[in-house]
Amino acid sequence: TISSLLTENIDYEWITYAEFTKLIANLGAGLVKIGATPRKTKVGIFCNTRKEWLQIAHAAFSQSLVVATVYA
């Protein structure tokens, strides 16, 4: 629950917008390097909601790839 998240001792790993932008650019370039083609390649993401889900989705969007989500 939300209230338990506020009271638990959770270590967060903060990153800056610049770090996020660089990460997305690198992930996007990696997708293209393994053969992803803009507007043709469909990227399926099967994952619980988490930061990696968002990162790979943004990387795919940055390369004009089609994203299909499958929620775990």
N, CA, C, O and CB atoms as a CASP TS submission, in Angstrom:
PFRMAT TS
TARGET T0000
AUTHOR 0000-0000-0000
METHOD Language model
MODEL 1
PARENT N/A
ATOM      1  N   THR     1       0.841  -1.191   0.000  1.00  0.00           N
ATOM      2  CA  THR     1       0.000   0.000   0.000  1.00  0.00           C
ATOM      3  C   THR     1       0.880   1.247   0.000  1.00  0.00           C
ATOM      4  O   THR     1       2.074   1.185   0.295  1.00  0.00           O
ATOM      5  CB  THR     1      -0.954   0.003   1.222  1.00  0.00           C
ATOM      6  N   ILE     2       0.278   2.350  -0.330  1.00  0.00           N
ATOM      7  CA  ILE     2       1.010   3.615  -0.357  1.00  0.00           C
ATOM      8  C   ILE     2       1.551   3.956   1.031  1.00  0.00           C
ATOM      9  O   ILE     2       2.701   4.374   1.168  1.00  0.00           O
ATOM     10  CB  ILE     2       0.106   4.750  -0.870  1.00  0.00           C
ATOM     11  N   SER     3       0.730   3.780   2.046  1.00  0.00           N
ATOM     12  CA  SER     3       1.171   4.157   3.386  1.00  0.00           C
ATOM     13  C   SER     3       2.364   3.329   3.841  1.00  0.00           C
ATOM     14  O   SER     3       3.239   3.841   4.539  1.00  0.00           O
ATOM     15  CB  SER     3       0.029   4.004   4.376  1.00  0.00           C
ATOM     16  N   SER     4       2.414   2.047   3.454  1.00  0.00           N
ATOM     17  CA  SER     4       3.564   1.229   3.847  1.00  0.00           C
ATOM     18  C   SER     4       4.824   1.670   3.112  1.00  0.00           C
ATOM     19  O   SER     4       5.925   1.575   3.655  1.00  0.00           O
ATOM     20  CB  SER     4       3.287  -0.256   3.572  1.00  0.00           C
ATOM     21  N   LEU     5       4.671   2.151   1.883  1.00  0.00           N
ATOM     22  CA  LEU     5       5.835   2.656   1.152  1.00  0.00           C
ATOM     23  C   LEU     5       6.414   3.897   1.817  1.00  0.00           C
ATOM     24  O   LEU     5       7.627   4.109   1.804  1.00  0.00           O
ATOM     25  CB  LEU     5       5.459   2.969  -0.292  1.00  0.00           C
ATOM     26  N   LEU     6       5.559   4.701   2.385  1.00  0.00           N
ATOM     27  CA  LEU     6       6.021   5.927   3.028  1.00  0.00           C
ATOM     28  C   LEU     6       6.713   5.661   4.360  1.00  0.00           C
ATOM     29  O   LEU     6       7.541   6.462   4.796  1.00  0.00           O
ATOM     30  CB  LEU     6       4.857   6.867   3.239  1.00  0.00           C
ATOM     31  N   THR     7       6.386   4.554   5.008  1.00  0.00           N
ATOM     32  CA  THR     7       6.951   4.278   6.324  1.00  0.00           C
ATOM     33  C   THR     7       8.106   3.286   6.291  1.00  0.00           C
ATOM     34  O   THR     7       8.859   3.202   7.261  1.00  0.00           O
ATOM     35  CB  THR     7       5.882   3.762   7.230  1.00  0.00           C
ATOM     36  N   GLU     8       8.269   2.531   5.206  1.00  0.00           N
ATOM     37  CA  GLU     8       9.362   1.567   5.114  1.00  0.00           C
ATOM     38  C   GLU     8      10.664   2.277   4.802  1.00  0.00           C
ATOM     39  O   GLU     8      10.669   3.360   4.217  1.00  0.00           O
ATOM     40  CB  GLU     8       9.065   0.508   4.047  1.00  0.00           C
ATOM     41  N   ASN     9      11.761   1.665   5.193  1.00  0.00           N
ATOM     42  CA  ASN     9      13.086   2.153   4.850  1.00  0.00           C
ATOM     43  C   ASN     9      13.472   1.597   3.490  1.00  0.00           C
ATOM     44  O   ASN     9      14.011   0.493   3.404  1.00  0.00           O
ATOM     45  CB  ASN     9      14.128   1.757   5.930  1.00  0.00           C
ATOM     46  N   ILE    10      13.211   2.328   2.449  1.00  0.00           N
ATOM     47  CA  ILE    10      13.505   1.878   1.095  1.00  0.00           C
ATOM     48  C   ILE    10      14.630   2.740   0.536  1.00  0.00           C
ATOM     49  O   ILE    10      14.563   3.968   0.561  1.00  0.00           O
ATOM     50  CB  ILE    10      12.237   1.948   0.185  1.00  0.00           C
ATOM     51  N   ASP    11      15.656   2.078   0.035  1.00  0.00           N
ATOM     52  CA  ASP    11      16.752   2.807  -0.599  1.00  0.00           C
ATOM     53  C   ASP    11      16.394   3.090  -2.045  1.00  0.00           C
ATOM     54  O   ASP    11      16.138   2.167  -2.819  1.00  0.00           O
ATOM     55  CB  ASP    11      18.078   2.013  -0.508  1.00  0.00           C
ATOM     56  N   TYR    12      16.378   4.346  -2.406  1.00  0.00           N
ATOM     57  CA  TYR    12      16.093   4.749  -3.778  1.00  0.00           C
ATOM     58  C   TYR    12      17.389   5.061  -4.483  1.00  0.00           C
ATOM     59  O   TYR    12      18.344   5.542  -3.874  1.00  0.00           O
ATOM     60  CB  TYR    12      15.146   5.964  -3.820  1.00  0.00           C
ATOM     61  N   GLU    13      17.417   4.786  -5.767  1.00  0.00           N
ATOM     62  CA  GLU    13      18.567   5.141  -6.585  1.00  0.00           C
ATOM     63  C   GLU    13      18.137   6.267  -7.515  1.00  0.00           C
ATOM     64  O   GLU    13      17.517   6.024  -8.551  1.00  0.00           O
ATOM     65  CB  GLU    13      19.111   3.905  -7.390  1.00  0.00           C
ATOM     66  N   TRP    14      18.465   7.489  -7.144  1.00  0.00           N
ATOM     67  CA  TRP    14      18.064   8.653  -7.914  1.00  0.00           C
ATOM     68  C   TRP    14      19.006   8.851  -9.086  1.00  0.00           C
ATOM     69  O   TRP    14      20.208   8.620  -8.960  1.00  0.00           O
ATOM     70  CB  TRP    14      18.034   9.903  -7.033  1.00  0.00           C
ATOM     71  N   ILE    15      18.469   9.279 -10.234  1.00  0.00           N
ATOM     72  CA  ILE    15      19.295   9.671 -11.366  1.00  0.00           C
ATOM     73  C   ILE    15      18.798  11.023 -11.869  1.00  0.00           C
ATOM     74  O   ILE    15      17.646  11.399 -11.650  1.00  0.00           O
ATOM     75  CB  ILE    15      19.257   8.594 -12.499  1.00  0.00           C
ATOM     76  N   THR    16      19.673  11.733 -12.537  1.00  0.00           N
ATOM     77  CA  THR    16      19.308  13.048 -13.064  1.00  0.00           C
ATOM     78  C   THR    16      18.627  12.884 -14.423  1.00  0.00           C
ATOM     79  O   THR    16      18.664  11.808 -15.021  1.00  0.00           O
ATOM     80  CB  THR    16      20.562  13.964 -13.185  1.00  0.00           C
ATOM     81  N   TYR    17      18.015  13.947 -14.895  1.00  0.00           N
ATOM     82  CA  TYR    17      17.422  13.926 -16.231  1.00  0.00           C
ATOM     83  C   TYR    17      18.496  13.656 -17.283  1.00  0.00           C
ATOM     84  O   TYR    17      18.252  12.938 -18.252  1.00  0.00           O
ATOM     85  CB  TYR    17      16.702  15.260 -16.529  1.00  0.00           C
ATOM     86  N   ALA    18      19.673  14.225 -17.093  1.00  0.00           N
ATOM     87  CA  ALA    18      20.773  14.015 -18.047  1.00  0.00           C
ATOM     88  C   ALA    18      21.189  12.547 -18.070  1.00  0.00           C
ATOM     89  O   ALA    18      21.441  11.998 -19.143  1.00  0.00           O
ATOM     90  CB  ALA    18      21.987  14.906 -17.685  1.00  0.00           C
ATOM     91  N   GLU    19      21.264  11.909 -16.915  1.00  0.00           N
ATOM     92  CA  GLU    19      21.613  10.492 -16.851  1.00  0.00           C
ATOM     93  C   GLU    19      20.537   9.636 -17.520  1.00  0.00           C
ATOM     94  O   GLU    19      20.846   8.686 -18.238  1.00  0.00           O
ATOM     95  CB  GLU    19      21.810  10.055 -15.391  1.00  0.00           C
ATOM     96  N   PHE    20      19.280   9.982 -17.277  1.00  0.00           N
ATOM     97  CA  PHE    20      18.171   9.245 -17.891  1.00  0.00           C
ATOM     98  C   PHE    20      18.213   9.396 -19.405  1.00  0.00           C
ATOM     99  O   PHE    20      18.036   8.418 -20.132  1.00  0.00           O
ATOM    100  CB  PHE    20      16.813   9.739 -17.341  1.00  0.00           C
ATOM    101  N   THR    21      18.444  10.607 -19.883  1.00  0.00           N
ATOM    102  CA  THR    21      18.511  10.873 -21.318  1.00  0.00           C
ATOM    103  C   THR    21      19.634  10.075 -21.967  1.00  0.00           C
ATOM    104  O   THR    21      19.448   9.499 -23.039  1.00  0.00           O
ATOM    105  CB  THR    21      18.710  12.370 -21.578  1.00  0.00           C
ATOM    106  N   LYS    22      20.799  10.037 -21.325  1.00  0.00           N
ATOM    107  CA  LYS    22      21.933   9.276 -21.859  1.00  0.00           C
ATOM    108  C   LYS    22      21.623   7.777 -21.864  1.00  0.00           C
ATOM    109  O   LYS    22      21.944   7.083 -22.829  1.00  0.00           O
ATOM    110  CB  LYS    22      23.209   9.555 -21.031  1.00  0.00           C
ATOM    111  N   LEU    23      21.008   7.280 -20.805  1.00  0.00           N
ATOM    112  CA  LEU    23      20.632   5.879 -20.728  1.00  0.00           C
ATOM    113  C   LEU    23      19.668   5.511 -21.851  1.00  0.00           C
ATOM    114  O   LEU    23      19.827   4.472 -22.493  1.00  0.00           O
ATOM    115  CB  LEU    23      20.006   5.570 -19.371  1.00  0.00           C
ATOM    116  N   ILE    24      18.672   6.357 -22.089  1.00  0.00           N
ATOM    117  CA  ILE    24      17.683   6.106 -23.137  1.00  0.00           C
ATOM    118  C   ILE    24      18.342   6.111 -24.509  1.00  0.00           C
ATOM    119  O   ILE    24      18.028   5.270 -25.351  1.00  0.00           O
ATOM    120  CB  ILE    24      16.560   7.152 -23.083  1.00  0.00           C
ATOM    121  N   ALA    25      19.245   7.046 -24.739  1.00  0.00           N
ATOM    122  CA  ALA    25      19.955   7.113 -26.022  1.00  0.00           C
ATOM    123  C   ALA    25      20.772   5.840 -26.245  1.00  0.00           C
ATOM    124  O   ALA    25      20.774   5.291 -27.348  1.00  0.00           O
ATOM    125  CB  ALA    25      20.876   8.357 -26.072  1.00  0.00           C
ATOM    126  N   ASN    26      21.460   5.371 -25.214  1.00  0.00           N
ATOM    127  CA  ASN    26      22.266   4.156 -25.341  1.00  0.00           C
ATOM    128  C   ASN    26      21.401   2.916 -25.554  1.00  0.00           C
ATOM    129  O   ASN    26      21.718   2.074 -26.394  1.00  0.00           O
ATOM    130  CB  ASN    26      23.134   3.972 -24.103  1.00  0.00           C
ATOM    131  N   LEU    27      20.319   2.801 -24.804  1.00  0.00           N
ATOM    132  CA  LEU    27      19.416   1.663 -24.984  1.00  0.00           C
ATOM    133  C   LEU    27      18.795   1.683 -26.383  1.00  0.00           C
ATOM    134  O   LEU    27      18.700   0.649 -27.045  1.00  0.00           O
ATOM    135  CB  LEU    27      18.310   1.675 -23.908  1.00  0.00           C
ATOM    136  N   GLY    28      18.374   2.868 -26.820  1.00  0.00           N
ATOM    137  CA  GLY    28      17.789   2.996 -28.162  1.00  0.00           C
ATOM    138  C   GLY    28      18.775   2.614 -29.247  1.00  0.00           C
ATOM    139  O   GLY    28      18.417   1.918 -30.198  1.00  0.00           O
ATOM    140  N   ALA    29      20.017   3.064 -29.114  1.00  0.00           N
ATOM    141  CA  ALA    29      21.056   2.713 -30.088  1.00  0.00           C
ATOM    142  C   ALA    29      21.296   1.204 -30.082  1.00  0.00           C
ATOM    143  O   ALA    29      21.526   0.601 -31.130  1.00  0.00           O
ATOM    144  CB  ALA    29      22.375   3.469 -29.780  1.00  0.00           C
ATOM    145  N   GLY    30      21.240   0.602 -28.896  1.00  0.00           N
ATOM    146  CA  GLY    30      21.402  -0.847 -28.795  1.00  0.00           C
ATOM    147  C   GLY    30      20.295  -1.600 -29.500  1.00  0.00           C
ATOM    148  O   GLY    30      20.550  -2.616 -30.147  1.00  0.00           O
ATOM    149  N   LEU    31      19.065  -1.116 -29.384  1.00  0.00           N
ATOM    150  CA  LEU    31      17.944  -1.753 -30.084  1.00  0.00           C
ATOM    151  C   LEU    31      18.143  -1.713 -31.594  1.00  0.00           C
ATOM    152  O   LEU    31      17.885  -2.696 -32.289  1.00  0.00           O
ATOM    153  CB  LEU    31      16.622  -1.069 -29.712  1.00  0.00           C
ATOM    154  N   VAL    32      18.605  -0.570 -32.096  1.00  0.00           N
ATOM    155  CA  VAL    32      18.854  -0.437 -33.537  1.00  0.00           C
ATOM    156  C   VAL    32      20.014  -1.341 -33.956  1.00  0.00           C
ATOM    157  O   VAL    32      19.976  -1.949 -35.025  1.00  0.00           O
ATOM    158  CB  VAL    32      19.160   1.041 -33.907  1.00  0.00           C
ATOM    159  N   LYS    33      21.039  -1.427 -33.115  1.00  0.00           N
ATOM    160  CA  LYS    33      22.203  -2.246 -33.438  1.00  0.00           C
ATOM    161  C   LYS    33      21.845  -3.730 -33.559  1.00  0.00           C
ATOM    162  O   LYS    33      22.460  -4.455 -34.341  1.00  0.00           O
ATOM    163  CB  LYS    33      23.280  -2.059 -32.379  1.00  0.00           C
ATOM    164  N   ILE    34      20.860  -4.179 -32.791  1.00  0.00           N
ATOM    165  CA  ILE    34      20.474  -5.598 -32.885  1.00  0.00           C
ATOM    166  C   ILE    34      19.406  -5.832 -33.960  1.00  0.00           C
ATOM    167  O   ILE    34      18.875  -6.935 -34.088  1.00  0.00           O
ATOM    168  CB  ILE    34      19.957  -6.095 -31.527  1.00  0.00           C
ATOM    169  N   GLY    35      19.098  -4.779 -34.731  1.00  0.00           N
ATOM    170  CA  GLY    35      18.239  -4.969 -35.895  1.00  0.00           C
ATOM    171  C   GLY    35      16.859  -4.342 -35.861  1.00  0.00           C
ATOM    172  O   GLY    35      16.067  -4.560 -36.777  1.00  0.00           O
ATOM    173  N   ALA    36      16.551  -3.572 -34.836  1.00  0.00           N
ATOM    174  CA  ALA    36      15.240  -2.913 -34.775  1.00  0.00           C
ATOM    175  C   ALA    36      15.131  -1.865 -35.887  1.00  0.00           C
ATOM    176  O   ALA    36      16.064  -1.100 -36.131  1.00  0.00           O
ATOM    177  CB  ALA    36      15.018  -2.253 -33.380  1.00  0.00           C
ATOM    178  N   THR    37      13.980  -1.848 -36.549  1.00  0.00           N
ATOM    179  CA  THR    37      13.737  -0.922 -37.649  1.00  0.00           C
ATOM    180  C   THR    37      12.605   0.036 -37.275  1.00  0.00           C
ATOM    181  O   THR    37      11.517  -0.407 -36.910  1.00  0.00           O
ATOM    182  CB  THR    37      13.395  -1.693 -38.950  1.00  0.00           C
ATOM    183  N   PRO    38      12.855   1.355 -37.365  1.00  0.00           N
ATOM    184  CA  PRO    38      11.806   2.328 -37.022  1.00  0.00           C
ATOM    185  C   PRO    38      10.498   2.059 -37.759  1.00  0.00           C
ATOM    186  O   PRO    38      10.486   1.768 -38.955  1.00  0.00           O
ATOM    187  CB  PRO    38      12.281   3.739 -37.334  1.00  0.00           C
ATOM    188  N   ARG    39       9.402   2.164 -37.016  1.00  0.00           N
ATOM    189  CA  ARG    39       8.026   2.006 -37.492  1.00  0.00           C
ATOM    190  C   ARG    39       7.685   0.599 -37.981  1.00  0.00           C
ATOM    191  O   ARG    39       6.572   0.367 -38.453  1.00  0.00           O
ATOM    192  CB  ARG    39       7.773   2.974 -38.595  1.00  0.00           C
ATOM    193  N   LYS    40       8.615  -0.330 -37.878  1.00  0.00           N
ATOM    194  CA  LYS    40       8.343  -1.703 -38.311  1.00  0.00           C
ATOM    195  C   LYS    40       8.520  -2.698 -37.173  1.00  0.00           C
ATOM    196  O   LYS    40       7.721  -3.622 -37.019  1.00  0.00           O
ATOM    197  CB  LYS    40       9.254  -2.080 -39.472  1.00  0.00           C
ATOM    198  N   THR    41       9.559  -2.509 -36.382  1.00  0.00           N
ATOM    199  CA  THR    41       9.840  -3.445 -35.291  1.00  0.00           C
ATOM    200  C   THR    41       8.883  -3.208 -34.136  1.00  0.00           C
ATOM    201  O   THR    41       8.657  -2.072 -33.717  1.00  0.00           O
ATOM    202  CB  THR    41      11.297  -3.307 -34.812  1.00  0.00           C
ATOM    203  N   LYS    42       8.329  -4.290 -33.636  1.00  0.00           N
ATOM    204  CA  LYS    42       7.444  -4.221 -32.471  1.00  0.00           C
ATOM    205  C   LYS    42       8.218  -4.743 -31.260  1.00  0.00           C
ATOM    206  O   LYS    42       8.769  -5.844 -31.288  1.00  0.00           O
ATOM    207  CB  LYS    42       6.121  -5.049 -32.703  1.00  0.00           C
ATOM    208  N   VAL    43       8.249  -3.956 -30.222  1.00  0.00           N
ATOM    209  CA  VAL    43       8.944  -4.328 -28.997  1.00  0.00           C
ATOM    210  C   VAL    43       7.901  -4.723 -27.962  1.00  0.00           C
ATOM    211  O   VAL    43       7.074  -3.906 -27.557  1.00  0.00           O
ATOM    212  CB  VAL    43       9.845  -3.163 -28.475  1.00  0.00           C
ATOM    213  N   GLY    44       7.947  -5.978 -27.539  1.00  0.00           N
ATOM    214  CA  GLY    44       7.037  -6.448 -26.503  1.00  0.00           C
ATOM    215  C   GLY    44       7.725  -6.361 -25.151  1.00  0.00           C
ATOM    216  O   GLY    44       8.848  -6.839 -24.986  1.00  0.00           O
ATOM    217  N   ILE    45       7.055  -5.755 -24.193  1.00  0.00           N
ATOM    218  CA  ILE    45       7.622  -5.637 -22.850  1.00  0.00           C
ATOM    219  C   ILE    45       6.722  -6.419 -21.899  1.00  0.00           C
ATOM    220  O   ILE    45       5.567  -6.058 -21.674  1.00  0.00           O
ATOM    221  CB  ILE    45       7.752  -4.130 -22.405  1.00  0.00           C
ATOM    222  N   PHE    46       7.274  -7.493 -21.347  1.00  0.00           N
ATOM    223  CA  PHE    46       6.559  -8.309 -20.371  1.00  0.00           C
ATOM    224  C   PHE    46       7.279  -8.144 -19.043  1.00  0.00           C
ATOM    225  O   PHE    46       8.340  -8.728 -18.823  1.00  0.00           O
ATOM    226  CB  PHE    46       6.489  -9.823 -20.809  1.00  0.00           C
ATOM    227  N   CYS    47       6.695  -7.348 -18.164  1.00  0.00           N
ATOM    228  CA  CYS    47       7.387  -7.010 -16.929  1.00  0.00           C
ATOM    229  C   CYS    47       6.393  -6.390 -15.958  1.00  0.00           C
ATOM    230  O   CYS    47       5.400  -5.787 -16.364  1.00  0.00           O
ATOM    231  CB  CYS    47       8.572  -6.046 -17.198  1.00  0.00           C
ATOM    232  N   ASN    48       6.673  -6.546 -14.682  1.00  0.00           N
ATOM    233  CA  ASN    48       5.927  -5.778 -13.691  1.00  0.00           C
ATOM    234  C   ASN    48       6.289  -4.309 -13.859  1.00  0.00           C
ATOM    235  O   ASN    48       7.329  -3.987 -14.433  1.00  0.00           O
ATOM    236  CB  ASN    48       6.232  -6.272 -12.238  1.00  0.00           C
ATOM    237  N   THR    49       5.454  -3.431 -13.371  1.00  0.00           N
ATOM    238  CA  THR    49       5.758  -2.010 -13.457  1.00  0.00           C
ATOM    239  C   THR    49       6.993  -1.709 -12.620  1.00  0.00           C
ATOM    240  O   THR    49       7.012  -1.938 -11.411  1.00  0.00           O
ATOM    241  CB  THR    49       4.555  -1.155 -12.988  1.00  0.00           C
ATOM    242  N   ARG    50       8.005  -1.202 -13.270  1.00  0.00           N
ATOM    243  CA  ARG    50       9.265  -0.868 -12.605  1.00  0.00           C
ATOM    244  C   ARG    50      10.064   0.059 -13.497  1.00  0.00           C
ATOM    245  O   ARG    50       9.668   0.315 -14.634  1.00  0.00           O
ATOM    246  CB  ARG    50      10.081  -2.143 -12.271  1.00  0.00           C
ATOM    247  N   LYS    51      11.183   0.566 -13.001  1.00  0.00           N
ATOM    248  CA  LYS    51      11.937   1.568 -13.755  1.00  0.00           C
ATOM    249  C   LYS    51      12.465   1.025 -15.080  1.00  0.00           C
ATOM    250  O   LYS    51      12.504   1.761 -16.066  1.00  0.00           O
ATOM    251  CB  LYS    51      13.091   2.082 -12.919  1.00  0.00           C
ATOM    252  N   GLU    52      12.870  -0.242 -15.127  1.00  0.00           N
ATOM    253  CA  GLU    52      13.392  -0.813 -16.360  1.00  0.00           C
ATOM    254  C   GLU    52      12.332  -0.861 -17.459  1.00  0.00           C
ATOM    255  O   GLU    52      12.651  -0.708 -18.638  1.00  0.00           O
ATOM    256  CB  GLU    52      13.930  -2.206 -16.098  1.00  0.00           C
ATOM    257  N   TRP    53      11.083  -1.072 -17.077  1.00  0.00           N
ATOM    258  CA  TRP    53       9.984  -1.066 -18.041  1.00  0.00           C
ATOM    259  C   TRP    53       9.904   0.309 -18.703  1.00  0.00           C
ATOM    260  O   TRP    53       9.821   0.418 -19.926  1.00  0.00           O
ATOM    261  CB  TRP    53       8.634  -1.426 -17.351  1.00  0.00           C
ATOM    262  N   LEU    54       9.929   1.331 -17.894  1.00  0.00           N
ATOM    263  CA  LEU    54       9.843   2.694 -18.413  1.00  0.00           C
ATOM    264  C   LEU    54      11.052   3.042 -19.276  1.00  0.00           C
ATOM    265  O   LEU    54      10.917   3.686 -20.316  1.00  0.00           O
ATOM    266  CB  LEU    54       9.721   3.688 -17.263  1.00  0.00           C
ATOM    267  N   GLN    55      12.223   2.615 -18.839  1.00  0.00           N
ATOM    268  CA  GLN    55      13.444   2.917 -19.586  1.00  0.00           C
ATOM    269  C   GLN    55      13.429   2.278 -20.971  1.00  0.00           C
ATOM    270  O   GLN    55      13.744   2.942 -21.958  1.00  0.00           O
ATOM    271  CB  GLN    55      14.668   2.440 -18.810  1.00  0.00           C
ATOM    272  N   ILE    56      13.069   1.011 -21.056  1.00  0.00           N
ATOM    273  CA  ILE    56      13.078   0.351 -22.369  1.00  0.00           C
ATOM    274  C   ILE    56      11.956   0.895 -23.256  1.00  0.00           C
ATOM    275  O   ILE    56      12.123   0.984 -24.473  1.00  0.00           O
ATOM    276  CB  ILE    56      12.932  -1.181 -22.207  1.00  0.00           C
ATOM    277  N   ALA    57      10.829   1.255 -22.668  1.00  0.00           N
ATOM    278  CA  ALA    57       9.748   1.861 -23.461  1.00  0.00           C
ATOM    279  C   ALA    57      10.201   3.196 -24.050  1.00  0.00           C
ATOM    280  O   ALA    57       9.975   3.458 -25.231  1.00  0.00           O
ATOM    281  CB  ALA    57       8.480   2.063 -22.591  1.00  0.00           C
ATOM    282  N   HIS    58      10.833   4.035 -23.245  1.00  0.00           N
ATOM    283  CA  HIS    58      11.319   5.327 -23.751  1.00  0.00           C
ATOM    284  C   HIS    58      12.404   5.123 -24.808  1.00  0.00           C
ATOM    285  O   HIS    58      12.461   5.859 -25.793  1.00  0.00           O
ATOM    286  CB  HIS    58      11.865   6.193 -22.593  1.00  0.00           C
ATOM    287  N   ALA    59      13.264   4.124 -24.603  1.00  0.00           N
ATOM    288  CA  ALA    59      14.307   3.840 -25.593  1.00  0.00           C
ATOM    289  C   ALA    59      13.675   3.439 -26.923  1.00  0.00           C
ATOM    290  O   ALA    59      14.112   3.889 -27.982  1.00  0.00           O
ATOM    291  CB  ALA    59      15.253   2.722 -25.088  1.00  0.00           C
ATOM    292  N   ALA    60      12.656   2.602 -26.869  1.00  0.00           N
ATOM    293  CA  ALA    60      11.966   2.191 -28.095  1.00  0.00           C
ATOM    294  C   ALA    60      11.268   3.380 -28.745  1.00  0.00           C
ATOM    295  O   ALA    60      11.346   3.554 -29.961  1.00  0.00           O
ATOM    296  CB  ALA    60      10.946   1.078 -27.795  1.00  0.00           C
ATOM    297  N   PHE    61      10.588   4.195 -27.949  1.00  0.00           N
ATOM    298  CA  PHE    61       9.928   5.383 -28.498  1.00  0.00           C
ATOM    299  C   PHE    61      10.936   6.318 -29.161  1.00  0.00           C
ATOM    300  O   PHE    61      10.640   6.924 -30.191  1.00  0.00           O
ATOM    301  CB  PHE    61       9.168   6.130 -27.394  1.00  0.00           C
ATOM    302  N   SER    62      12.130   6.434 -28.569  1.00  0.00           N
ATOM    303  CA  SER    62      13.148   7.347 -29.114  1.00  0.00           C
ATOM    304  C   SER    62      13.620   6.907 -30.496  1.00  0.00           C
ATOM    305  O   SER    62      14.181   7.708 -31.244  1.00  0.00           O
ATOM    306  CB  SER    62      14.346   7.434 -28.164  1.00  0.00           C
ATOM    307  N   GLN    63      13.397   5.634 -30.840  1.00  0.00           N
ATOM    308  CA  GLN    63      13.800   5.111 -32.142  1.00  0.00           C
ATOM    309  C   GLN    63      12.597   4.855 -33.056  1.00  0.00           C
ATOM    310  O   GLN    63      12.718   4.183 -34.081  1.00  0.00           O
ATOM    311  CB  GLN    63      14.595   3.824 -31.959  1.00  0.00           C
ATOM    312  N   SER    64      11.447   5.393 -32.678  1.00  0.00           N
ATOM    313  CA  SER    64      10.194   5.224 -33.430  1.00  0.00           C
ATOM    314  C   SER    64       9.815   3.759 -33.585  1.00  0.00           C
ATOM    315  O   SER    64       9.345   3.337 -34.642  1.00  0.00           O
ATOM    316  CB  SER    64      10.314   5.867 -34.806  1.00  0.00           C
ATOM    317  N   LEU    65      10.023   2.987 -32.520  1.00  0.00           N
ATOM    318  CA  LEU    65       9.636   1.579 -32.520  1.00  0.00           C
ATOM    319  C   LEU    65       8.252   1.457 -31.909  1.00  0.00           C
ATOM    320  O   LEU    65       7.857   2.272 -31.075  1.00  0.00           O
ATOM    321  CB  LEU    65      10.667   0.708 -31.742  1.00  0.00           C
ATOM    322  N   VAL    66       7.523   0.442 -32.326  1.00  0.00           N
ATOM    323  CA  VAL    66       6.180   0.189 -31.804  1.00  0.00           C
ATOM    324  C   VAL    66       6.322  -0.588 -30.491  1.00  0.00           C
ATOM    325  O   VAL    66       7.032  -1.592 -30.438  1.00  0.00           O
ATOM    326  CB  VAL    66       5.297  -0.607 -32.846  1.00  0.00           C
ATOM    327  N   VAL    67       5.659  -0.131 -29.448  1.00  0.00           N
ATOM    328  CA  VAL    67       5.748  -0.793 -28.153  1.00  0.00           C
ATOM    329  C   VAL    67       4.408  -1.448 -27.821  1.00  0.00           C
ATOM    330  O   VAL    67       3.352  -0.821 -27.902  1.00  0.00           O
ATOM    331  CB  VAL    67       6.157   0.213 -27.047  1.00  0.00           C
ATOM    332  N   ALA    68       4.478  -2.708 -27.451  1.00  0.00           N
ATOM    333  CA  ALA    68       3.303  -3.439 -26.989  1.00  0.00           C
ATOM    334  C   ALA    68       3.598  -3.914 -25.570  1.00  0.00           C
ATOM    335  O   ALA    68       4.603  -4.583 -25.331  1.00  0.00           O
ATOM    336  CB  ALA    68       2.952  -4.649 -27.944  1.00  0.00           C
ATOM    337  N   THR    69       2.736  -3.573 -24.648  1.00  0.00           N
ATOM    338  CA  THR    69       2.975  -3.969 -23.268  1.00  0.00           C
ATOM    339  C   THR    69       2.128  -5.176 -22.901  1.00  0.00           C
ATOM    340  O   THR    69       0.965  -5.286 -23.289  1.00  0.00           O
ATOM    341  CB  THR    69       2.683  -2.808 -22.319  1.00  0.00           C
ATOM    342  N   VAL    70       2.732  -6.067 -22.151  1.00  0.00           N
ATOM    343  CA  VAL    70       2.053  -7.242 -21.615  1.00  0.00           C
ATOM    344  C   VAL    70       2.339  -7.208 -20.118  1.00  0.00           C
ATOM    345  O   VAL    70       3.479  -7.387 -19.691  1.00  0.00           O
ATOM    346  CB  VAL    70       2.549  -8.610 -22.303  1.00  0.00           C
ATOM    347  N   TYR    71       1.310  -6.982 -19.337  1.00  0.00           N
ATOM    348  CA  TYR    71       1.533  -6.830 -17.909  1.00  0.00           C
ATOM    349  C   TYR    71       1.648  -8.169 -17.230  1.00  0.00           C
ATOM    350  O   TYR    71       0.857  -9.082 -17.467  1.00  0.00           O
ATOM    351  CB  TYR    71       0.422  -6.026 -17.280  1.00  0.00           C
ATOM    352  N   ALA    72       2.658  -8.270 -16.372  1.00  0.00           N
ATOM    353  CA  ALA    72       2.909  -9.515 -15.638  1.00  0.00           C
ATOM    354  C   ALA    72       1.958  -9.612 -14.460  1.00  0.00           C
ATOM    355  O   ALA    72       2.002 -10.586 -13.709  1.00  0.00           O
ATOM    356  CB  ALA    72       4.380  -9.590 -15.154  1.00  0.00           C
TER
END
